[in-house]
PDB file of C-alpha atoms in Angstrom:
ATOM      1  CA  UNK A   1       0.000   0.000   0.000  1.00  0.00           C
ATOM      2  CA  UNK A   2       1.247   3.333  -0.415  1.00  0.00           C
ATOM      3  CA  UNK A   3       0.895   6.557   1.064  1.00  0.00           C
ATOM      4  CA  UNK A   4       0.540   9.815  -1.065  1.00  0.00           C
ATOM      5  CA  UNK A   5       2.206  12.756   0.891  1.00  0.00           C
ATOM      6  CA  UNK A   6       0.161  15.188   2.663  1.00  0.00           C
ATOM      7  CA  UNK A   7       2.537  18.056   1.408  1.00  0.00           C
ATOM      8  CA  UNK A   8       3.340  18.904  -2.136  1.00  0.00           C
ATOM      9  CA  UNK A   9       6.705  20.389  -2.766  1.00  0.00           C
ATOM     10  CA  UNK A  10       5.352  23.125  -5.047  1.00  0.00           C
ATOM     11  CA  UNK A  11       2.393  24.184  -2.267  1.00  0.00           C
ATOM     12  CA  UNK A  12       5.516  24.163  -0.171  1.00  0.00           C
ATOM     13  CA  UNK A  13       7.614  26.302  -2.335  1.00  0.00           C
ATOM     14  CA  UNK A  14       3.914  28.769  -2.993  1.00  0.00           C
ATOM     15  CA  UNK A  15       3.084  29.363   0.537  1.00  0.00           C
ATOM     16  CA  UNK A  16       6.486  30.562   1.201  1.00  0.00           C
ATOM     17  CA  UNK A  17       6.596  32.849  -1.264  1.00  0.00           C
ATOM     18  CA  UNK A  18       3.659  34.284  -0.835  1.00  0.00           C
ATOM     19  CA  UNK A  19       4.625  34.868   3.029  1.00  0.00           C
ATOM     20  CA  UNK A  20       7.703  35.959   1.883  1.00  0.00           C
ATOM     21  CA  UNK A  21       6.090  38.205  -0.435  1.00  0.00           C
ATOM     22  CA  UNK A  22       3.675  40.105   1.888  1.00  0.00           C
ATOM     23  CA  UNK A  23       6.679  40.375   4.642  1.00  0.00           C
ATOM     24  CA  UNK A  24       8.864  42.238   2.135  1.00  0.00           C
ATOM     25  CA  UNK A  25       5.881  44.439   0.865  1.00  0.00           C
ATOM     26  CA  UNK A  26       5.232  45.359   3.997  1.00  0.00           C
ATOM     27  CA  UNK A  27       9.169  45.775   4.638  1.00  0.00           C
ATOM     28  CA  UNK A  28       9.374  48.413   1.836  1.00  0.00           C
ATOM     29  CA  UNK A  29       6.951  50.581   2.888  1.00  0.00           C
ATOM     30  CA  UNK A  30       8.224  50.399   6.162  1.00  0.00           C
ATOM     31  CA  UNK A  31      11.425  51.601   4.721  1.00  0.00           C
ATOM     32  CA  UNK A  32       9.582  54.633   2.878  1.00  0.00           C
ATOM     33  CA  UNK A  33       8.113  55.879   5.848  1.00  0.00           C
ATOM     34  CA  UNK A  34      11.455  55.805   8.360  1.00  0.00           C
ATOM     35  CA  UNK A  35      12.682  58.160   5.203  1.00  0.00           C
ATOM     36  CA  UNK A  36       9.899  60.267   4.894  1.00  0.00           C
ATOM     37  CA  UNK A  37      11.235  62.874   7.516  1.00  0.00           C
ATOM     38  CA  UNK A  38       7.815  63.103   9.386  1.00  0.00           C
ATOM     39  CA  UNK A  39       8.475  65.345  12.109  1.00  0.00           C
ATOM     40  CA  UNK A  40       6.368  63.461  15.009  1.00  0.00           C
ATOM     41  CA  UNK A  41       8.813  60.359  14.366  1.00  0.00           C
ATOM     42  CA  UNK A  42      11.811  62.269  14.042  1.00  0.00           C
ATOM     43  CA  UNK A  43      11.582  64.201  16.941  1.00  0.00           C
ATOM     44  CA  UNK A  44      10.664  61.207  19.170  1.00  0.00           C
ATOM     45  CA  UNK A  45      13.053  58.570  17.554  1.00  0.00           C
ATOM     46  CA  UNK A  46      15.984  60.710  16.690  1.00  0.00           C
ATOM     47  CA  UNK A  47      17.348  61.262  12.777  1.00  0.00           C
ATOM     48  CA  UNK A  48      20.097  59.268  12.948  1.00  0.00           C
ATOM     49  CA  UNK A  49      18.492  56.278  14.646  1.00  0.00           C
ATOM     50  CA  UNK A  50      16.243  56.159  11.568  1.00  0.00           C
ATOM     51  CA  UNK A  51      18.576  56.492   9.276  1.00  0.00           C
ATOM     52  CA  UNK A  52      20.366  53.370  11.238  1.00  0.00           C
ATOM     53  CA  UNK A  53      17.094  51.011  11.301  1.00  0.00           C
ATOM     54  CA  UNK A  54      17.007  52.187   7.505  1.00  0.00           C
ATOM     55  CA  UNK A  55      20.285  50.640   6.407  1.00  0.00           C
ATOM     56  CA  UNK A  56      19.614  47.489   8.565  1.00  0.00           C
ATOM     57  CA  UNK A  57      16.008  47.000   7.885  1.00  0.00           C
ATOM     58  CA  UNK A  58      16.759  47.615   4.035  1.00  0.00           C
ATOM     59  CA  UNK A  59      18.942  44.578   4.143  1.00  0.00           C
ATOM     60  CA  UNK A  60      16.523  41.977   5.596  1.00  0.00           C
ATOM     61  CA  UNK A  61      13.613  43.443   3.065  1.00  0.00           C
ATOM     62  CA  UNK A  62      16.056  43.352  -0.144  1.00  0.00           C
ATOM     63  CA  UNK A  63      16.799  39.955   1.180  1.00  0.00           C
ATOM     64  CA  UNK A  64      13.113  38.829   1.713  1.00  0.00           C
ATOM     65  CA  UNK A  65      12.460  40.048  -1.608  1.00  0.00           C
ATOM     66  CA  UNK A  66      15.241  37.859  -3.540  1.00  0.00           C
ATOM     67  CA  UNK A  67      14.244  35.117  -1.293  1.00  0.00           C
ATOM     68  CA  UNK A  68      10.525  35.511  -2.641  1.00  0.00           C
ATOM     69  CA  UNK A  69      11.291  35.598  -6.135  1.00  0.00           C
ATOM     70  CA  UNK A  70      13.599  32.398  -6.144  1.00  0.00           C
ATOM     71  CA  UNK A  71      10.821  30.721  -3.515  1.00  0.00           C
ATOM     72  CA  UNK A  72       8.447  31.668  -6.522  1.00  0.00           C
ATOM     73  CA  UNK A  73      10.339  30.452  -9.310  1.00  0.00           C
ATOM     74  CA  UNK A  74      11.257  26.956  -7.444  1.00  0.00           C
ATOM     75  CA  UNK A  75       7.391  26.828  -6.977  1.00  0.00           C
ATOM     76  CA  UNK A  76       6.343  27.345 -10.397  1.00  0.00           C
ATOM     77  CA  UNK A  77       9.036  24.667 -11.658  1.00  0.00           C
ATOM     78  CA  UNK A  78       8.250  22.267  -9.343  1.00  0.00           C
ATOM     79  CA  UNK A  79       4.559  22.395 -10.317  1.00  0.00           C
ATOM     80  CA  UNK A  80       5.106  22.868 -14.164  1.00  0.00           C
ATOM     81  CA  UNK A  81       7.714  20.055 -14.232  1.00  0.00           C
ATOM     82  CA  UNK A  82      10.033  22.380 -16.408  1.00  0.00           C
ATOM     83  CA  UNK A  83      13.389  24.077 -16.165  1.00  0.00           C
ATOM     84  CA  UNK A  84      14.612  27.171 -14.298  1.00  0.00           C
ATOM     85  CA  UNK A  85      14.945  28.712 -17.579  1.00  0.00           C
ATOM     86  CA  UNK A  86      11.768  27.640 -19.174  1.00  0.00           C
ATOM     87  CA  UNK A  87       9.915  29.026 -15.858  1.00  0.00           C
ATOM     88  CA  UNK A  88      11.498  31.883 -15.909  1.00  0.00           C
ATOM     89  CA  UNK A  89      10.370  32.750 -19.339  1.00  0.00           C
ATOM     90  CA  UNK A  90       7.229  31.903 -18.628  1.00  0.00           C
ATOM     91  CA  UNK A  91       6.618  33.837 -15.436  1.00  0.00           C
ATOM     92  CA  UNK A  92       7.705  36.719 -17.130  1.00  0.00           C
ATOM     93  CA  UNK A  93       5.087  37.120 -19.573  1.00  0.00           C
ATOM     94  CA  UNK A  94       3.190  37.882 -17.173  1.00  0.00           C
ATOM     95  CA  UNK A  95       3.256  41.829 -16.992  1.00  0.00           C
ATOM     96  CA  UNK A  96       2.916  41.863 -12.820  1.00  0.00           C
ATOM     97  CA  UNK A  97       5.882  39.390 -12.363  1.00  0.00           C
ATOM     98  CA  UNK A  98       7.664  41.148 -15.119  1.00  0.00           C
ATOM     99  CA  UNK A  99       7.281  44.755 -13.078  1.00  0.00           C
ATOM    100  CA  UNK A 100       8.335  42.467  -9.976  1.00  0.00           C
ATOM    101  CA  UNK A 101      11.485  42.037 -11.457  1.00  0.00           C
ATOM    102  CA  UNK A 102      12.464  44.974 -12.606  1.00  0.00           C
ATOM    103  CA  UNK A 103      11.198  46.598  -9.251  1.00  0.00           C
ATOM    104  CA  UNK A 104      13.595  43.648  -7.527  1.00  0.00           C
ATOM    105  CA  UNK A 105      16.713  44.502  -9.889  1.00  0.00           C
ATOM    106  CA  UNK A 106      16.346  48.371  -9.029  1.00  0.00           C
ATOM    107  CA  UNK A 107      16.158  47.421  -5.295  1.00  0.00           C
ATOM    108  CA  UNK A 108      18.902  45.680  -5.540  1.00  0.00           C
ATOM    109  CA  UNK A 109      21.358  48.160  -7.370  1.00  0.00           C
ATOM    110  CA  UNK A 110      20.427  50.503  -4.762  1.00  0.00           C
ATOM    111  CA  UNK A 111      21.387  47.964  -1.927  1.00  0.00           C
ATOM    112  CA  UNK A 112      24.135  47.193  -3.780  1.00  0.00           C
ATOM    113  CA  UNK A 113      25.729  51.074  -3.601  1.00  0.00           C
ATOM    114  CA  UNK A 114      24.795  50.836  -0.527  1.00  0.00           C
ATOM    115  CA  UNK A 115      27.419  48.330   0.652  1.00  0.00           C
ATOM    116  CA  UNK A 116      30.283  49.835   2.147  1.00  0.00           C
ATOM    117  CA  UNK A 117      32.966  48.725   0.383  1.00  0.00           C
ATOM    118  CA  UNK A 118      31.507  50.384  -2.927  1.00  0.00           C
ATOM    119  CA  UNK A 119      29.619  53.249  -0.865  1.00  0.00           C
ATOM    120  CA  UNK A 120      33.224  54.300  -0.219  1.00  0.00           C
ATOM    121  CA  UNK A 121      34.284  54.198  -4.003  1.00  0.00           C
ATOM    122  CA  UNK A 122      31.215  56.080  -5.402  1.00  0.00           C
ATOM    123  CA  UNK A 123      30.476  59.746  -4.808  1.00  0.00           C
ATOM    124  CA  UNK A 124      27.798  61.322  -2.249  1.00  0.00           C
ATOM    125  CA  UNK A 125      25.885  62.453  -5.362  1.00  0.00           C
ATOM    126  CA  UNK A 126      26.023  59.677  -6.836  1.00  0.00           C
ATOM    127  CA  UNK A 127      24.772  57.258  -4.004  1.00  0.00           C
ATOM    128  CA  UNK A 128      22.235  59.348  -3.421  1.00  0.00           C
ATOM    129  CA  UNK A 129      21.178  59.538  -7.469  1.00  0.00           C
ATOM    130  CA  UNK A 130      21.169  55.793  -7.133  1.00  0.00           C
ATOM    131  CA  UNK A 131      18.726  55.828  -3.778  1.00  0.00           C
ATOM    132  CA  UNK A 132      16.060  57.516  -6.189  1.00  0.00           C
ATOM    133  CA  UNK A 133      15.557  54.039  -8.172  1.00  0.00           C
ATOM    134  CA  UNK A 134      14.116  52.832  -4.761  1.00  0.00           C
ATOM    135  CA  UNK A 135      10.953  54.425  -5.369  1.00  0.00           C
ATOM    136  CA  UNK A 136      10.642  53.678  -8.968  1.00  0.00           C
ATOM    137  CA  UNK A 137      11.415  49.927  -7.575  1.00  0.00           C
ATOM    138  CA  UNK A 138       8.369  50.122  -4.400  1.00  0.00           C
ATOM    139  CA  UNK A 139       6.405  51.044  -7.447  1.00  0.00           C
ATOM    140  CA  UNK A 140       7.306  48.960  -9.655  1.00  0.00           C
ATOM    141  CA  UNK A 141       6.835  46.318  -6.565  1.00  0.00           C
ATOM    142  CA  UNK A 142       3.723  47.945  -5.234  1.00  0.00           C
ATOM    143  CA  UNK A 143       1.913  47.103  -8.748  1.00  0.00           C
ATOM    144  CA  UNK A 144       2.620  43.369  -8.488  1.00  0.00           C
ATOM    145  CA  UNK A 145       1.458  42.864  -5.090  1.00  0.00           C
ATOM    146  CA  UNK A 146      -2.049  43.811  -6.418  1.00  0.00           C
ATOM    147  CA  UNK A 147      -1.843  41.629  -9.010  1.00  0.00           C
ATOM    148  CA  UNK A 148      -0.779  38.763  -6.409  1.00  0.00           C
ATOM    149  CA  UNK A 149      -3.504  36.558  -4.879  1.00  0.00           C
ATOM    150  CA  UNK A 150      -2.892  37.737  -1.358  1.00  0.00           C
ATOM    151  CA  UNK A 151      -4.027  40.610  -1.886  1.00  0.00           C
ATOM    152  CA  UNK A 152      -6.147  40.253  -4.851  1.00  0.00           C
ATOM    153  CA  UNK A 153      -8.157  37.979  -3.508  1.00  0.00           C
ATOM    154  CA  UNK A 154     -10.641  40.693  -1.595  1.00  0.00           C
ATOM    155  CA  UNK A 155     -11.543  44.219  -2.633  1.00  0.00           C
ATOM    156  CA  UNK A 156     -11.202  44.813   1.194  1.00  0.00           C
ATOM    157  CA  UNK A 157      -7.602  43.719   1.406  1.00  0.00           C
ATOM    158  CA  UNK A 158      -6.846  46.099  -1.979  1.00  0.00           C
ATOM    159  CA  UNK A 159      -8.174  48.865  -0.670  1.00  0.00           C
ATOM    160  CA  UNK A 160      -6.458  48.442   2.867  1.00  0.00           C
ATOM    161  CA  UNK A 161      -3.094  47.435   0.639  1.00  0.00           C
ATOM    162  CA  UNK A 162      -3.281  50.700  -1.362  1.00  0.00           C
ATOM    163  CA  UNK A 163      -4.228  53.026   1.541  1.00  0.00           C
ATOM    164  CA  UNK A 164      -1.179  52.577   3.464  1.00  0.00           C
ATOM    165  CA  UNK A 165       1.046  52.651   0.093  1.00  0.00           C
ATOM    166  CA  UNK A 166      -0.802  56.060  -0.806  1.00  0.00           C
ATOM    167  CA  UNK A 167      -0.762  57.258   2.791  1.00  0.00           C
ATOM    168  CA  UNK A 168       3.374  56.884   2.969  1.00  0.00           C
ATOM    169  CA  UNK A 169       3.354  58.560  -0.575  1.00  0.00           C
ATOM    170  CA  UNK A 170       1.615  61.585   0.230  1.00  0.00           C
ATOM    171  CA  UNK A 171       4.065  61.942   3.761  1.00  0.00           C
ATOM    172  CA  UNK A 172       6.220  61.512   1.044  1.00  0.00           C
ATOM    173  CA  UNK A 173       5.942  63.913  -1.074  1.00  0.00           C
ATOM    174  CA  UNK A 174       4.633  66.009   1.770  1.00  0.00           C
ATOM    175  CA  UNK A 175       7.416  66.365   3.796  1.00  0.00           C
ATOM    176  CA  UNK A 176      10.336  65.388   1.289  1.00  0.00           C
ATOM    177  CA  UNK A 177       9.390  67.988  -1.038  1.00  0.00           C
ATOM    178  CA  UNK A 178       6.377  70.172  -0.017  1.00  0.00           C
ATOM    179  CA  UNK A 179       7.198  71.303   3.037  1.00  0.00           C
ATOM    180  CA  UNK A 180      11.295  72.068   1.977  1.00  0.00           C
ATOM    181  CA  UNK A 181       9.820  74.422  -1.100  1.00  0.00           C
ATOM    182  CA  UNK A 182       7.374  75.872   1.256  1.00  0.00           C
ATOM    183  CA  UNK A 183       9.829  77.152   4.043  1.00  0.00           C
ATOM    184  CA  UNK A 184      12.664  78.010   1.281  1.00  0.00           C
ATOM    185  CA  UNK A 185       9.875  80.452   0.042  1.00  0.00           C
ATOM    186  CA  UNK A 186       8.812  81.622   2.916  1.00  0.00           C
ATOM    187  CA  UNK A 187      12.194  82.622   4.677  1.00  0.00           C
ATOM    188  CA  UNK A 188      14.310  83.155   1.809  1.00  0.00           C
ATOM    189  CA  UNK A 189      17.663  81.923   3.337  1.00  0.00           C
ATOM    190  CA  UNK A 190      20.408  83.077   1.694  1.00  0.00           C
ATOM    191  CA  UNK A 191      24.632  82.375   2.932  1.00  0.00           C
ATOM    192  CA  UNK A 192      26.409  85.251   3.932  1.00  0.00           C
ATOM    193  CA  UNK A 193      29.360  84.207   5.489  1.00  0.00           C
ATOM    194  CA  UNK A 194      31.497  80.741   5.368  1.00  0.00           C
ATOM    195  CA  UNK A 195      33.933  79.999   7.928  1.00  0.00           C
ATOM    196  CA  UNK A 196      36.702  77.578   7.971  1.00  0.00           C
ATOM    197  CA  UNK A 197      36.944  76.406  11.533  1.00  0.00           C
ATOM    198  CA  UNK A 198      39.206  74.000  11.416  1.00  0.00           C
ATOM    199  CA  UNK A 199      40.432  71.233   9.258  1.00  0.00           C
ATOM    200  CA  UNK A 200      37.457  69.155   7.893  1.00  0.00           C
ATOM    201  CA  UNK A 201      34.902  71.716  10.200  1.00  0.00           C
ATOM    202  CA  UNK A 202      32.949  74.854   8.208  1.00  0.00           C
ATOM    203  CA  UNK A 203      30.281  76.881   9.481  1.00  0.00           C
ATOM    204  CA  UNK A 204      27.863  78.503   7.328  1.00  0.00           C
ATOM    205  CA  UNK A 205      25.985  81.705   8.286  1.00  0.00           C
ATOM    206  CA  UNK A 206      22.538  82.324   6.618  1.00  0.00           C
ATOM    207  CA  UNK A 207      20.109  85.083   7.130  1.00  0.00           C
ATOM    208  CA  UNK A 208      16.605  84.886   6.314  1.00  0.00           C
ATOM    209  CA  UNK A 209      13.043  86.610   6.954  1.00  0.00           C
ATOM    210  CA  UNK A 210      11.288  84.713   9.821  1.00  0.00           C
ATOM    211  CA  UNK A 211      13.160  82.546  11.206  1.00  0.00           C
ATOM    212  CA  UNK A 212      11.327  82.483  14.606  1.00  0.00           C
ATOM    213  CA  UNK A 213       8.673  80.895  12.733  1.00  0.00           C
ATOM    214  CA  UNK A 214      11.315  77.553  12.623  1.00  0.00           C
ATOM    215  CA  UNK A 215      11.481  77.448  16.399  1.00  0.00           C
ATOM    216  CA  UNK A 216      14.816  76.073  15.866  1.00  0.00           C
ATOM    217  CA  UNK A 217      17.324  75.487  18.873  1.00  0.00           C
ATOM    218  CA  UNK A 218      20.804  75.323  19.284  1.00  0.00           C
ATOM    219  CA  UNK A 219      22.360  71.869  18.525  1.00  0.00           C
ATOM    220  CA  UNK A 220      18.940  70.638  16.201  1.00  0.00           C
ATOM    221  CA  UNK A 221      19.861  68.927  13.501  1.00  0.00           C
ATOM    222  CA  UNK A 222      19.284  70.274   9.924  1.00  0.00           C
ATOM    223  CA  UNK A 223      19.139  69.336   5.975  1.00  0.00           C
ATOM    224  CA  UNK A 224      20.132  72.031   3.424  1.00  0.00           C
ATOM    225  CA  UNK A 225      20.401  72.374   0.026  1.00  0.00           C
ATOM    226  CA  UNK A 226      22.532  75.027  -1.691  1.00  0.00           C
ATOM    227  CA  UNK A 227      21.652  76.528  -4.957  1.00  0.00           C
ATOM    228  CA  UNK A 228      24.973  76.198  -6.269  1.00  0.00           C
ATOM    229  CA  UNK A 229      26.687  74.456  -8.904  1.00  0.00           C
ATOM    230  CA  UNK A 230      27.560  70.747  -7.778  1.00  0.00           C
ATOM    231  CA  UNK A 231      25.978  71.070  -4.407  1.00  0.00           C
ATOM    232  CA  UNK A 232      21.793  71.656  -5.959  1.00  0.00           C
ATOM    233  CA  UNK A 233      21.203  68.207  -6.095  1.00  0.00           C
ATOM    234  CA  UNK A 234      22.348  67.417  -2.487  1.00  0.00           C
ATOM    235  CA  UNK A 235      20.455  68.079   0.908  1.00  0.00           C
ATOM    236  CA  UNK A 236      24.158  68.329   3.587  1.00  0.00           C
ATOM    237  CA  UNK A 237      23.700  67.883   7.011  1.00  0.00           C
ATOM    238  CA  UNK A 238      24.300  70.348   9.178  1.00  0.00           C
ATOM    239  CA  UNK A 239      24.033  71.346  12.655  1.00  0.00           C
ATOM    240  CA  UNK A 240      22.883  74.282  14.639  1.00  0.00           C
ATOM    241  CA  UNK A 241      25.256  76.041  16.763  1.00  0.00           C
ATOM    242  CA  UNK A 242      23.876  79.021  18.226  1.00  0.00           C
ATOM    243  CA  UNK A 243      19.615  80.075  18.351  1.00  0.00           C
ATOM    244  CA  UNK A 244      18.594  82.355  16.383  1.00  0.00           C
ATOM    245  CA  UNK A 245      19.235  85.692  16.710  1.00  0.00           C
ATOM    246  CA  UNK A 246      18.471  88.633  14.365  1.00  0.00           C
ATOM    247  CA  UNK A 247      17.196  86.139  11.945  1.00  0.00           C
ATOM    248  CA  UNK A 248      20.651  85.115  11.537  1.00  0.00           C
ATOM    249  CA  UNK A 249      21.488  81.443  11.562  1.00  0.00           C
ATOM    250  CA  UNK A 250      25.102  79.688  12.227  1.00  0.00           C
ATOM    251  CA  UNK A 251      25.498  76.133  11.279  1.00  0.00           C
ATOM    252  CA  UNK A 252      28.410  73.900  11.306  1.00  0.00           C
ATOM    253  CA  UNK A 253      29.681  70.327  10.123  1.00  0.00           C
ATOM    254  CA  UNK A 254      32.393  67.748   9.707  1.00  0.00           C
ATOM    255  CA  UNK A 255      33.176  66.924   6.692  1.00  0.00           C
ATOM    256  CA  UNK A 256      36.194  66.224   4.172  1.00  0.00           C
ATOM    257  CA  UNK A 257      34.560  67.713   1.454  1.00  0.00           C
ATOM    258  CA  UNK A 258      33.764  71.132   3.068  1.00  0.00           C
ATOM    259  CA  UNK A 259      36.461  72.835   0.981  1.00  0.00           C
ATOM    260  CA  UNK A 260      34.241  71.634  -1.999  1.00  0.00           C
ATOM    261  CA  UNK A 261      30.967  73.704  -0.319  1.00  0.00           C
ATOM    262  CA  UNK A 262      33.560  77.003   0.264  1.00  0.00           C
ATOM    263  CA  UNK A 263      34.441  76.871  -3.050  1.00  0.00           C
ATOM    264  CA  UNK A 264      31.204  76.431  -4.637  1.00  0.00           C
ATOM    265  CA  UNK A 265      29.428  79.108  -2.166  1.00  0.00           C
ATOM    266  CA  UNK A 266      32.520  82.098  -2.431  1.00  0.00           C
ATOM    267  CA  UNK A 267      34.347  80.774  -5.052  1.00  0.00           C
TER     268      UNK A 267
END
């Protein structure tokens, strides 16, 4: 007598990429929204913590998400009976898996400059070019998970699904680009003195219209971009030295490139 196994290998292979799948869907936007700058998490988690459970957390997702798509290919050739490349032919005629990919490839590249022994080798500009493929990736991403039974299998798990993608989006946009145009209008900043402190140390001095209105204090940590050539496309860190006085702000930083900033601000 025999006895016909109670588990298939390809219902095996499915159900852990589809639990794989949801885990790094979730992971991604989990990702957006520790980068979206929102003040209320900021302010109570601290900057630079974020920016550390960023670079972890973004490892474990990029990892869940390779892990899904080779749990998902062994799946589909265990239950087809065909080859690797055969399946993966197949699987990407389908226009959702096919936007999977290419959202998976961009993730990676990013993840990939991200690694420190090329971070090092590639320039700041650069780096951060390469982070902007992340979002075209969650997009690219976000579309297939639609398509994906999980979710697709109730209108009430689609609309739940797409609510917190478009609610991370709009904080998003909101505070990443909104919110910077909005205050750059509305105090006009402009640099009227840079000072070489020391070695690898500058401190910009900017005077604006306002400036109460930022209720900045001494110490608090700050983005800014300068309109200058080579620096535009670039939001430096910088932090506050001194409060505000006169509507006069001082700012310093550490950093080897500084003589690059002096020379593109008072060249």
């Amino acid at each position: 007598m025999q006895v016909e196994t109670s588990v298939r290998l390809d219902a095996l292979f499915a159900t852990c990429a589809h639990f794989s799948g949801l885990l790094s869907g979730y992971g991604v936007l989990v990702m957006l929204l520790l980068m979206a700058r929102v003040p209320a998490i900021e302010h109570g988690v601290g900057a630079d913590r974020l920016a550390r459970w960023h670079a972890l957390g973004g490892r474990y997702v990029l990892s869940l998400c390779l892990g899904h798509a080779l749990l998902a290919l062994c799946g589909y050739t265990a239950h087809t009976g065909t080859d690797v490349h055969t399946a993966c032919v197949h699987l990407l005629a389908y226009p959702a898996v096919a936007a999977a990919a290419a959202g998976t490839a961009l993730l990676l590249l990013v993840g990939v400059a991200s690694a420190r022994r090329i971070r090092h080798r590639v320039g700041h500009d650069a780096w951060r070019g390469t982070h902007l493929f992340a979002y075209l990736g969650a997009a690219l991403a976000f579309a297939h998970q639609l398509a994906g039974p999980d979710i697709a299998s109730s209108a009430l798990t689609v609309w739940l699904w797409a609510m917190m993608y478009a609610a991370v989006a709009v904080l998003l946009t909101w505070y990443r680009v909104v919110v910077p145009v909005r205050q750059a209008l509305r105090h006009s900043l402009r640099v009227v003195d840079v000072r070489a402190e020391a070695p690898g140390v500058v401190s910009i001095v900017m005077r604006g219209a306002d400036l109460d209105l930022l209720r900045a204090e001494a110490g608090q940590f700050f983005r800014w971009r300068f309109l200058a050539p080579g620096l535009w496309r670039t939001a430096l860190p910088f932090s506050l030295s001194a409060p505000v006085r006169d509507d006069t702000l001082l700012d310093f930083a550490e950093n080897r490139d500084l003589e690059q900033i002096v020379a593109s601000l008072f060249g």
